[in-house]
Short mmCIF file of C-alpha atoms in Angstrom, two decimals:
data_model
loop_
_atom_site.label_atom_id
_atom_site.label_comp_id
_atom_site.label_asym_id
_atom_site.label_seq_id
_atom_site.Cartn_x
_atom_site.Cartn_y
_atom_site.Cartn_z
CA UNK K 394 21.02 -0.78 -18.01
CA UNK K 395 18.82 -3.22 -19.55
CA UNK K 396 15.76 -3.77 -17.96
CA UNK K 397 15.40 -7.64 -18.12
CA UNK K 398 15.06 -10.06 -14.82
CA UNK K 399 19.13 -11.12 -15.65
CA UNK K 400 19.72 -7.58 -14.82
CA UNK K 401 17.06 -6.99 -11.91
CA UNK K 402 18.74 -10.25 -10.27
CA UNK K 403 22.23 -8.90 -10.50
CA UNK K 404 21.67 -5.89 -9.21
CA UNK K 405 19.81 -7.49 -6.62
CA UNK K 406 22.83 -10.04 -5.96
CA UNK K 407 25.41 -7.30 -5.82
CA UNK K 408 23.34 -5.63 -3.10
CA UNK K 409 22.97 -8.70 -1.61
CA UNK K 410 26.40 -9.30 -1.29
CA UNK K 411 26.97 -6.20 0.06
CA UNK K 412 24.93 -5.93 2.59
CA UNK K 413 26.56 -6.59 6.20
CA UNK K 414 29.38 -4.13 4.81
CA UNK K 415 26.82 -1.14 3.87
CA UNK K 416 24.74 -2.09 7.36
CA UNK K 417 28.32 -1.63 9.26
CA UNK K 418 29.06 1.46 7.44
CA UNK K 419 25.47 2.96 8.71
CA UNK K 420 25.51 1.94 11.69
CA UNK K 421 29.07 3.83 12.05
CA UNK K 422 27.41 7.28 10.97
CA UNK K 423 24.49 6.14 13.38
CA UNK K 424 26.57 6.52 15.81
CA UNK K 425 27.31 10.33 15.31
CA UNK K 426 24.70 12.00 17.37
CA UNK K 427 23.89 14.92 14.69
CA UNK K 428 21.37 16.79 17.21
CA UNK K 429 21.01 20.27 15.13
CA UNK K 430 18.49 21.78 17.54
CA UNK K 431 21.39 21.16 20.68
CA UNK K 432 23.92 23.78 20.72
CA UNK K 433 25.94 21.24 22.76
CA UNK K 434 26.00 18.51 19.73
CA UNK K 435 26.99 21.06 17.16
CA UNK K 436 30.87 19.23 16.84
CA UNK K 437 28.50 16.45 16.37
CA UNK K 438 26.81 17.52 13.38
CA UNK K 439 30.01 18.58 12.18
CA UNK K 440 31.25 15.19 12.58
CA UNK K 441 28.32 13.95 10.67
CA UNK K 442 29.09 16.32 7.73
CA UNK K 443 32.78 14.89 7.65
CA UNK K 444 31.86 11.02 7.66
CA UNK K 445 29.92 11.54 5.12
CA UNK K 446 31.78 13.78 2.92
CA UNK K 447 34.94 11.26 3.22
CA UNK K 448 32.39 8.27 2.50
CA UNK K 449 30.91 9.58 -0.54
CA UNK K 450 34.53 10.35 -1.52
CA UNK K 451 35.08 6.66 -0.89
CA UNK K 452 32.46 5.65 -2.86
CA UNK K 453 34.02 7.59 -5.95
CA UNK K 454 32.36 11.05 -6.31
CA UNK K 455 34.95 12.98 -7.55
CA UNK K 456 33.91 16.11 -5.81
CA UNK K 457 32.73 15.64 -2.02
CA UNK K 458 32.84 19.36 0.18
CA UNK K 459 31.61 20.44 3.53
CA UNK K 460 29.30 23.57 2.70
CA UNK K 461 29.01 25.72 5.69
CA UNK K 462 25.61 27.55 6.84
CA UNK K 463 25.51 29.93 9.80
CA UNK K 464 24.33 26.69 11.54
CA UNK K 465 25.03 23.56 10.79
CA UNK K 466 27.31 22.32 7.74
CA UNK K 467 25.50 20.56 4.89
CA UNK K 468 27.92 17.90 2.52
CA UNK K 469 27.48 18.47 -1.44
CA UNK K 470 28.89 15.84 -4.05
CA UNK K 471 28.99 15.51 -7.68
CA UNK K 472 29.99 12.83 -10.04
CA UNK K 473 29.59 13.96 -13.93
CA UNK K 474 28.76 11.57 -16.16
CA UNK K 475 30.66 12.09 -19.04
CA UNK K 476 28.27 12.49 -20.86
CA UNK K 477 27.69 16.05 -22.58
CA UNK K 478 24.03 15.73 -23.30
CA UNK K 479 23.52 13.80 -19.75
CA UNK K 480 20.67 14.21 -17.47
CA UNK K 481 21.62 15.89 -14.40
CA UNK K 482 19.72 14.68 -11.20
CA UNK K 483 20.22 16.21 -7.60
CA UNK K 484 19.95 14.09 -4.76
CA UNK K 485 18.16 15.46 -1.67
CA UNK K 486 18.27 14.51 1.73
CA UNK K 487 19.56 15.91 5.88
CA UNK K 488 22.34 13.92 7.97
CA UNK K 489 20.78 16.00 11.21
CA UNK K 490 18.33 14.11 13.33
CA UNK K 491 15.82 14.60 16.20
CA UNK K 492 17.13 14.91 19.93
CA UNK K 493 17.31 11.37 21.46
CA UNK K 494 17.73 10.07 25.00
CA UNK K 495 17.27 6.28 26.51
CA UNK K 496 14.63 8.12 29.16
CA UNK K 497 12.34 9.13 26.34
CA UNK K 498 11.56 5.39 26.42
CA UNK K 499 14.09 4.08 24.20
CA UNK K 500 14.58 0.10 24.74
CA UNK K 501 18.70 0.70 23.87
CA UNK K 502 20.87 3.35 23.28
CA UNK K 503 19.69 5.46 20.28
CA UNK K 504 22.59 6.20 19.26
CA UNK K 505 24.18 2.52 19.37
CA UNK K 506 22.54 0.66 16.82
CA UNK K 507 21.18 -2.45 17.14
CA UNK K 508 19.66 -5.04 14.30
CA UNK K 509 16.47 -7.57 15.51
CA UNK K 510 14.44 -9.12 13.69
CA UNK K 511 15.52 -7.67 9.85
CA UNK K 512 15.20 -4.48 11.40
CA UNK K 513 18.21 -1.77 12.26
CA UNK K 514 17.17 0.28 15.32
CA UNK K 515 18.99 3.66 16.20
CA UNK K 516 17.80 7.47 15.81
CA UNK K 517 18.65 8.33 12.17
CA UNK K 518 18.09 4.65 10.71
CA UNK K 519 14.84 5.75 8.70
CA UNK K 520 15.02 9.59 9.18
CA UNK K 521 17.29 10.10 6.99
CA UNK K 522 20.36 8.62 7.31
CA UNK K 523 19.46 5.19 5.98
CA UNK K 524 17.43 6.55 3.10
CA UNK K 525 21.14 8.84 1.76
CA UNK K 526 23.03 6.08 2.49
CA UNK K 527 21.24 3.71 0.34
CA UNK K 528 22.13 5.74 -2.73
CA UNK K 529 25.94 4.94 -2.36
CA UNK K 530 25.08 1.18 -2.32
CA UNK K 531 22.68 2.03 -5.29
CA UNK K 532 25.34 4.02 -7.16
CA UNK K 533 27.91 1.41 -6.91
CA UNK K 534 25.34 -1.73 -7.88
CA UNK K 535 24.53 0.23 -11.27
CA UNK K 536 28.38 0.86 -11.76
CA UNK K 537 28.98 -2.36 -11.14
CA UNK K 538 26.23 -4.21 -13.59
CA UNK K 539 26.53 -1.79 -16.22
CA UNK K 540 30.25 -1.63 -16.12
CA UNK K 541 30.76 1.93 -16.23
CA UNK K 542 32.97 4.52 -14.96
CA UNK K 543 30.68 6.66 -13.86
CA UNK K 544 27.18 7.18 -13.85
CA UNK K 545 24.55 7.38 -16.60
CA UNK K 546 23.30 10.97 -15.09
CA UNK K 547 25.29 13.69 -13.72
CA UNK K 548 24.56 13.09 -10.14
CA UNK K 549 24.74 15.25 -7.49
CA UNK K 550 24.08 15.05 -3.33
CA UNK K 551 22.91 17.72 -1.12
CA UNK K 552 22.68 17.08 2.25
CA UNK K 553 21.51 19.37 4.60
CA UNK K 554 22.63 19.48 8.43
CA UNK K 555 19.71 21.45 9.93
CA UNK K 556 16.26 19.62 8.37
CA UNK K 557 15.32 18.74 11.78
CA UNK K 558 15.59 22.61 12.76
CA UNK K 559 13.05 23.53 10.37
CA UNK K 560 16.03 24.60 7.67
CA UNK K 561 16.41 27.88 8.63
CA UNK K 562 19.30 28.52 6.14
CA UNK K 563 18.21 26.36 3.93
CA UNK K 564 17.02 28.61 1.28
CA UNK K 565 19.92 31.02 1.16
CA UNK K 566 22.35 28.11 0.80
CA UNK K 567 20.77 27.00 -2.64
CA UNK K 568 20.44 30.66 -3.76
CA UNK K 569 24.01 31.08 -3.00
CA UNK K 570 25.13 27.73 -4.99
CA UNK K 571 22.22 27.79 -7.69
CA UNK K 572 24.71 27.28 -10.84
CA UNK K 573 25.96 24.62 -8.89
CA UNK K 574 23.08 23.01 -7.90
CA UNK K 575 21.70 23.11 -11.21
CA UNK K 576 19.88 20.37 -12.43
CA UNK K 577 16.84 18.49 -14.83
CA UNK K 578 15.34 16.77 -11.77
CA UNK K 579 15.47 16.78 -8.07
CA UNK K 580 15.30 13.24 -6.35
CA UNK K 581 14.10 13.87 -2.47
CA UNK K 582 14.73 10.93 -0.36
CA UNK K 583 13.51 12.30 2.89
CA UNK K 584 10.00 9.83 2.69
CA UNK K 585 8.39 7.27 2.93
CA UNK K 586 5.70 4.51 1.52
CA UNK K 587 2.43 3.15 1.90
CA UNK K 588 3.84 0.14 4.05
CA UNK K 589 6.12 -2.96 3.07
CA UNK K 590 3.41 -5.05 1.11
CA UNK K 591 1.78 -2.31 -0.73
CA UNK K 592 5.20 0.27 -2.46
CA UNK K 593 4.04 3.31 -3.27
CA UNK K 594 6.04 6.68 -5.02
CA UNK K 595 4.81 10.10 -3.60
CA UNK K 596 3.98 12.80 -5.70
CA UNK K 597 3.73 16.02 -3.90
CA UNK K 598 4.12 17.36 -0.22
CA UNK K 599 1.97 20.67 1.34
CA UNK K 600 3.31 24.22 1.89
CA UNK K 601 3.06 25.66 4.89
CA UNK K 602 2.33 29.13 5.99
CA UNK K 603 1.52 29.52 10.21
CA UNK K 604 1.37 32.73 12.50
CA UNK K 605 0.70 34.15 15.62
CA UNK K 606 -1.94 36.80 16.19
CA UNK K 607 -1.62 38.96 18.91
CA UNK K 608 -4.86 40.88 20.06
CA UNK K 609 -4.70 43.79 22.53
CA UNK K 610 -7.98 45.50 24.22
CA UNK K 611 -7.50 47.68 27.43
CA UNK K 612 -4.16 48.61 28.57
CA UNK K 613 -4.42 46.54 31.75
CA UNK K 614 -6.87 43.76 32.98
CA UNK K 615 -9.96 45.63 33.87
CA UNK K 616 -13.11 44.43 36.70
CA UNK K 617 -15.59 42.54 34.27
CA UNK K 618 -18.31 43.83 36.57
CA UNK K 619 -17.85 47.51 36.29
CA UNK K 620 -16.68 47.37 32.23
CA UNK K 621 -17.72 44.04 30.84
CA UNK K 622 -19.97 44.27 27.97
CA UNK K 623 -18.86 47.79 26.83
CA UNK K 624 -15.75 47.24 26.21
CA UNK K 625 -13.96 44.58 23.69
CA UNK K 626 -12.66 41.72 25.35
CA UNK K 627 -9.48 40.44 23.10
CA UNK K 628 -10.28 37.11 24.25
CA UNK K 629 -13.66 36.99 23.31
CA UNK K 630 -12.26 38.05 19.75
CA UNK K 631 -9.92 35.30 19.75
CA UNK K 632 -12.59 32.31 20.14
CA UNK K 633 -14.87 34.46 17.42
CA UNK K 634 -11.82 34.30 14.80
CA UNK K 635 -11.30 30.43 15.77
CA UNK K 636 -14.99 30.35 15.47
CA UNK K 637 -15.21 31.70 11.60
CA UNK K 638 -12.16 30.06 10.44
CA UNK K 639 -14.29 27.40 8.88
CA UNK K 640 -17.67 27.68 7.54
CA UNK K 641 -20.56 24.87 8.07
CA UNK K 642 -19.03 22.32 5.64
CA UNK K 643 -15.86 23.05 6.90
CA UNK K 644 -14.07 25.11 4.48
CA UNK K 645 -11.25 27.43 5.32
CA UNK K 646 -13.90 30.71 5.01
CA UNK K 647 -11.24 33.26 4.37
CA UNK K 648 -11.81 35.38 1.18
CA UNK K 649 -9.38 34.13 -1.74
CA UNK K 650 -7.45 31.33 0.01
CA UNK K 651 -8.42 28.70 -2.33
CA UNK K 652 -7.15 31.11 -5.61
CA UNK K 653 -4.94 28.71 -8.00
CA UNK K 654 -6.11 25.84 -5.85
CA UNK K 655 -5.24 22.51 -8.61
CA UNK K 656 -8.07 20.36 -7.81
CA UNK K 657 -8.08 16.89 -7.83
CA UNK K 658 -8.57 14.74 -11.38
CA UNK K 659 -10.57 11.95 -11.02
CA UNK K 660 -7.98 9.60 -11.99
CA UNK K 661 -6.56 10.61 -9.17
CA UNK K 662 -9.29 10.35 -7.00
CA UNK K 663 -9.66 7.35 -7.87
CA UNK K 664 -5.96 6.29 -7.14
CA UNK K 665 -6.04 6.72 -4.09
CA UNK K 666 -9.35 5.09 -3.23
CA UNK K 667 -6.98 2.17 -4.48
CA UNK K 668 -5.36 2.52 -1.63
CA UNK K 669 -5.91 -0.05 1.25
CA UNK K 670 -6.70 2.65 3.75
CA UNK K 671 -7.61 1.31 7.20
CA UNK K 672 -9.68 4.35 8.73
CA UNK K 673 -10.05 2.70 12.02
CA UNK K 674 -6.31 1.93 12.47
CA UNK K 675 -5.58 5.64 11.11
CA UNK K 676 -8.25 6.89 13.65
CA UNK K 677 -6.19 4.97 16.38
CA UNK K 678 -2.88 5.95 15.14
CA UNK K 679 -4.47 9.79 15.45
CA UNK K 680 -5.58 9.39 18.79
CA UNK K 681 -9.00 10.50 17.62
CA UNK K 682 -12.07 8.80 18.29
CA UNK K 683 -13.73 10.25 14.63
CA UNK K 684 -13.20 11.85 11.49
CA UNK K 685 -14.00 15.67 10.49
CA UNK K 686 -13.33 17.79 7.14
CA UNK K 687 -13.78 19.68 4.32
CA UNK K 688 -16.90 17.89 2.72
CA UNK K 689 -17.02 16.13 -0.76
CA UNK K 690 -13.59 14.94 0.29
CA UNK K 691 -11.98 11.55 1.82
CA UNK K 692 -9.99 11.39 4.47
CA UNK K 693 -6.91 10.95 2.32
CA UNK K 694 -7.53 13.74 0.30
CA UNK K 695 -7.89 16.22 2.98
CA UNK K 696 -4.52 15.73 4.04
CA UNK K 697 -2.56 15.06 1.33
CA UNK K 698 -4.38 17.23 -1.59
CA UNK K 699 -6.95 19.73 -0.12
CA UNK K 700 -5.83 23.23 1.91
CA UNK K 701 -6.37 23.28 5.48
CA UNK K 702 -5.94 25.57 8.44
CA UNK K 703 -5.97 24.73 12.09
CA UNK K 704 -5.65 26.59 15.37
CA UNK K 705 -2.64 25.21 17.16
CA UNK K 706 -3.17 27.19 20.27
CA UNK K 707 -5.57 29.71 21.53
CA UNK K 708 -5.06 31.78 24.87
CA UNK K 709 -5.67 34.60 26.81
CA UNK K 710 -6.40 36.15 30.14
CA UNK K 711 -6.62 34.33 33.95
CA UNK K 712 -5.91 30.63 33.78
CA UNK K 713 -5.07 30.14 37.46
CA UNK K 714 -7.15 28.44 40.07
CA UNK K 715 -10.63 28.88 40.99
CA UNK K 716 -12.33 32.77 38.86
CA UNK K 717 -10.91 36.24 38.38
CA UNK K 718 -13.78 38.43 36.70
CA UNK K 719 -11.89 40.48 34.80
CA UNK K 720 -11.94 41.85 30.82
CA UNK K 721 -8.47 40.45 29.56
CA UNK K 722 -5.71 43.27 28.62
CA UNK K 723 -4.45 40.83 25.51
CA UNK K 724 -5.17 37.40 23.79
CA UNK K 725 -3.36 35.38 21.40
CA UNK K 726 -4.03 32.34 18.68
CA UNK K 727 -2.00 30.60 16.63
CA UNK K 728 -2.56 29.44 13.62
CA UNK K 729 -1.28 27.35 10.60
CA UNK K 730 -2.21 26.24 6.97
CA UNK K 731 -1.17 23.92 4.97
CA UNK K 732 -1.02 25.01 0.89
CA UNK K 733 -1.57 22.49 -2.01
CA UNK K 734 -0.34 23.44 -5.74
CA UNK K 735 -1.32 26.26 -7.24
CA UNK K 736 -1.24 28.68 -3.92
CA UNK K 737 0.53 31.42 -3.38
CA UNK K 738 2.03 31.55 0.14
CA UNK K 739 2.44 35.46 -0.14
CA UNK K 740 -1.28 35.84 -1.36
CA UNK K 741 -2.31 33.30 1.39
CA UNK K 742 -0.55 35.83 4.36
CA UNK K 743 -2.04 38.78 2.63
CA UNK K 744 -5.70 36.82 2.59
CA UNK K 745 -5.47 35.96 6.20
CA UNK K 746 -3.82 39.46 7.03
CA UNK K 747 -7.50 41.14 5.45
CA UNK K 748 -9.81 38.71 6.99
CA UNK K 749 -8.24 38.98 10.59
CA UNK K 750 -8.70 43.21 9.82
CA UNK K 751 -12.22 42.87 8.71
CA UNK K 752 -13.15 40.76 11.54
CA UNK K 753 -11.93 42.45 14.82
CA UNK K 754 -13.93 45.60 16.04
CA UNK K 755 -12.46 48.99 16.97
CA UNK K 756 -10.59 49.02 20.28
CA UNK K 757 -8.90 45.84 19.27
CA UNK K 758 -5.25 46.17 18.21
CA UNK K 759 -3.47 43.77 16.58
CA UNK K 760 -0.22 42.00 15.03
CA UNK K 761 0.52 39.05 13.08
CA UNK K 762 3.71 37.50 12.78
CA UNK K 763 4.48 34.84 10.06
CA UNK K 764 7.07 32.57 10.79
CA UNK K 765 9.29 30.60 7.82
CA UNK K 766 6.66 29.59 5.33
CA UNK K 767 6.98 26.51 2.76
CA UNK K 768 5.68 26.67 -0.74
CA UNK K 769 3.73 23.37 -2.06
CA UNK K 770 5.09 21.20 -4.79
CA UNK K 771 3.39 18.43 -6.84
CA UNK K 772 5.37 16.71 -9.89
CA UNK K 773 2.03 15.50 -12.45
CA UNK K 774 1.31 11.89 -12.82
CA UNK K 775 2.35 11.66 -16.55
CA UNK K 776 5.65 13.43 -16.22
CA UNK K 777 8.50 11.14 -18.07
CA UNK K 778 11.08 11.49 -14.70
CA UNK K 779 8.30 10.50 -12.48
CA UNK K 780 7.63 7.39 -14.52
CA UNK K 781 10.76 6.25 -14.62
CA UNK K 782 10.96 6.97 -10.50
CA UNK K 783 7.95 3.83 -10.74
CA UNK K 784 9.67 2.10 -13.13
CA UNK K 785 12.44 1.65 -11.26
CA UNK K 786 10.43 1.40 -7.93
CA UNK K 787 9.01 -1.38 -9.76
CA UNK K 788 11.58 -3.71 -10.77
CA UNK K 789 13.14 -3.24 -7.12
CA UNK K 790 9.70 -4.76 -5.79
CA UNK K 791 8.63 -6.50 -8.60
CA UNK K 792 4.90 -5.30 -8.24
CA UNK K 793 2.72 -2.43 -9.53
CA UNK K 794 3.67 0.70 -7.74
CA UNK K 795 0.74 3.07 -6.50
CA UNK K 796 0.59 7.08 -5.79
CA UNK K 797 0.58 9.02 -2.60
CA UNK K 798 1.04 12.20 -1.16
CA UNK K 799 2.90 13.61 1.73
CA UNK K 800 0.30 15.41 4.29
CA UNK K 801 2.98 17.56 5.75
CA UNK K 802 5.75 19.88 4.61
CA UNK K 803 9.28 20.19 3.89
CA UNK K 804 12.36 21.87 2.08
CA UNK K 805 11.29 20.08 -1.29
CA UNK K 806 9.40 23.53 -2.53
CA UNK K 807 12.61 25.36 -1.88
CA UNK K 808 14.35 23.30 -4.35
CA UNK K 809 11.81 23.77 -7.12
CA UNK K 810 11.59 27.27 -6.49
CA UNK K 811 15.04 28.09 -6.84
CA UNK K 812 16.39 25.18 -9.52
CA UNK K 813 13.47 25.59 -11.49
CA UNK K 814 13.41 21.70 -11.46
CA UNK K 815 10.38 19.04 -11.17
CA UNK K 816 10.61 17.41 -7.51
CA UNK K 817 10.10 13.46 -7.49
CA UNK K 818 10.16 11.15 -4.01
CA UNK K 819 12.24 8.27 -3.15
CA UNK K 820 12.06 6.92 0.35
CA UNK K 821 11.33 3.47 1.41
CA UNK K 822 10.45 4.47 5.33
CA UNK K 823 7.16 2.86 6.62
CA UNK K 824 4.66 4.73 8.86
CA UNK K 825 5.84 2.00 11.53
CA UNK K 826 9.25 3.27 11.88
CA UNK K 827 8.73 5.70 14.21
CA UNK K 828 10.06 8.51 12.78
CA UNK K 829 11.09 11.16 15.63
CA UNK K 830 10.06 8.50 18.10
CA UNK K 831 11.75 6.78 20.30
CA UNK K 832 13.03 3.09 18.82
CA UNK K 833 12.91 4.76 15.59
CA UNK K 834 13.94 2.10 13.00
CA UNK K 835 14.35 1.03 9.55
CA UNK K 836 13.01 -2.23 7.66
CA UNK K 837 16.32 -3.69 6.19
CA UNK K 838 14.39 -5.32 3.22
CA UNK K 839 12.76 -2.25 2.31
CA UNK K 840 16.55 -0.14 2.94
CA UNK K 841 18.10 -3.03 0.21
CA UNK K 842 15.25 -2.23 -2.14
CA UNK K 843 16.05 1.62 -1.97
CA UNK K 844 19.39 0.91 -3.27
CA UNK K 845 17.99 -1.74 -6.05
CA UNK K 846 15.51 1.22 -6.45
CA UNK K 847 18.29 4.13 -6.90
CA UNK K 848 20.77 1.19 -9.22
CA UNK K 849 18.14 1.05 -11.76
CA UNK K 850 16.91 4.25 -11.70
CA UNK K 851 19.75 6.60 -13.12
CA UNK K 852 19.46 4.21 -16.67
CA UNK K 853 15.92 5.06 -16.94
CA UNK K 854 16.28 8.77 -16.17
CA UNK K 855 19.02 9.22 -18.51
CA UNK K 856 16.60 7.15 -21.69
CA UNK K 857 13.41 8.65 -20.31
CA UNK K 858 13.61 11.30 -18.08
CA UNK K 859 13.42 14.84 -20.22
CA UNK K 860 9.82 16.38 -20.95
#
């Protein structure tokens, strides 16, 4: 596909004209409530997985199947290109989504959607349904301008059913179909952008590694008059682990956890002091009435490109009404940490593993259980299939594109792990949407650009996309 503004406008006017069908196709799949943590909306899911399965077969993917997990089902498609030296991208995103109910303060039904105001509200619109469906408008607008058959990459979807469970069988599903999976590139639309006047492509997401220590003293609660002070309290130990978790310029003081850290270039740096960050309107969306970090470091940089660990919960001992002097039997914290490139999630659970040891005193017994961890992923700014992600980006919105990062953490690391493949972002979702909210919705501007985005960009992948 050329890229000249006679092809940007026709791809924009075949969108265009498709619009109110694509919407009314959404909104049908909107309907499905796909709850994968309720047992009791499991046949929903399952429905989910169908619709879409038949609609991508619709839309002309010659191979469309249902891929069944222990849980929920997941939908794969493929459509070669014909092409023996093709490209071969792999489309990521979930057709599960978060529980829902009008009583959580939902203005309408979440799961009947409803448009206002160029905007589509329903559970699902931004997170994630809208952002897969916009690939089958965007699939059919490049078919349609460049007048081929099929695409210029080999293009295939995964879909997963259980994102919004924390992907428990995730993993073992793309072991299982790695030769089929295989691919050059993997295309994650499962995020978002800056916001609707300033488009940004994301470049990397955390890893995540959290656990729960357990800390045991006595064998039973014992009087804090006749014993306290010569005994270890496992409560006590508790608050002194929170305590050293950070040192005075709050940096994660745990032997080795910054080994392989990639630091920050300053070209980098510098893009995203670019950025038109508000901190006073972040500080409001937080909740919090100040900011506190790792020194040397913005705000944006310590949550989307420097390590960080937090205590999530911390507990132990009489919480009732009024005192009870006693020396607590057990305590418990729980902690997590989120991983930037160049970490090692196993060496980061053997760090934390040594420094818990080495800072509890005999008479204190303890366990630590890790729970699912996620590895980080980050694809470099010069890479030629993340450039042609902004290319495209670009020509939807017809404006220079900036960078970001994603604070949190998802399956994306998976993906690279086990394909072997660079991991680049394509979501159009604004931080006003609401994701996992309630009146979650979608911008329907922004959803038309995704599929401009996603009709441009398999050209430019297949010219430009190799290393």
């Amino acid at each position: 596909m050329s890229n000249t503004p006679d092809t940007d406008n026709a791809v924009r006017a075949y969108v265009d004209s498709h619009r109110a069908a694509f919407l009314a196709e959404l909104s049908e799949w909107l309907r499905i409530p796909s709850v994968s943590a309720d047992p009791a909306r499991a046949d929903d899911v399952r429905r989910s997985a169908q619709w879409l399965r038949d609609h991508l077969a619709a839309t002309g993917f010659p191979v469309a199947e249902i891929w069944d997990t222990p849980g929920a089902p997941a939908v794969f498609a493929e459509w070669p290109s014909g092409d023996p030296d093709a490209l071969t991208v792999l489309v990521y995103g979930h057709h599960d989504v978060q529980p829902a109910d009008r009583e959580d303060g939902w203005r309408t039904d979440p799961f009947e959607p409803v448009i206002e105001d160029g905007r589509l509200y329903a559970r699902g619109a931004a997170d994630d349904k809208g952002q897969v469906l916009f690939h089958t408008l965007g699939i059919r607008a490049h078919l349609a301008v460049t007048g081929r058959r099929a695409p210029a990459v080999n293009l295939k979807l995964l879909i997963e059913g259980e994102e919004e469970s924390g992907s428990p069988h995730f993993p073992e599903l793309i072991r299982a179909h790695a030769d089929r999976l295989a691919c050059d590139t993997v295309i994650v639309s499962d995020t978002g952008m800056w916001s609707e006047d300033t488009p940004t492509v994301c470049t990397g997401m955390r890893g995540l590694v959290d656990c729960q220590i357990d800390l045991h003293g006595p064998g039973q609660d014992i009087h804090s008059g006749s014993f306290g002070g010569a005994v270890p309290n496992p409560a006590t130990e508790a608050a002194r682990l929170a305590a050293a978790l950070h040192d005075a310029d709050r940096k994660v003081a745990i032997p080795g956890f910054y080994d392989g850290v990639v630091e920050l270039t300053d070209r980098e740096r510098a893009l995203f002091a670019e950025l038109p960050f508000d901190e006073a309107g972040w500080l409001r969306t937080a909740h919090s009435r100040a900011t506190l970090g790792e020194a040397g470091h913005s705000t944006l940089e310590r949550i989307w490109a420097r390590p960080t660990a937090e205590v999530n919960g911390i507990g132990g001992g009489y919480q009732g009404p009024g005192g009870k002097t006693i020396v607590p039997s057990a305590a418990q914290l729980k902690l997590s940490f989120r991983l930037v490139a160049g970490q090692d999630v196993e060496k980061v659970q053997a760090a934390v593993r040594d420094w818990v040891a080495a800072q509890l005193p005999a008479g204190i017994r303890h366990e630590i259980t890790y729970w699912g961890a996620t590895r980080p992923c980050l694809t470099p700014l010069d890479h030629p299939a993340l450039q042609s992600v902004v290319r495209a980006v670009g020509r939807a919105f017809g404006q220079e594109i900036r960078f970001t990062r994603e604070g949190g953490s998802g399956p994306a690391a998976d993906l690279q792990d086990v394909l072997g493949a660079p991991v680049l972002f394509l979501g159009i979702s604004v931080p006003s949407d609401g994701w996992h909210a309630p009146n979650e919705k979608v911008e329907l501007g922004l959803l038309m650009k995704g599929a401009e985005t996603a009709a441009h960009l398999w050209d430019d992948l297949a010219e430009n996309g190799r290393e």
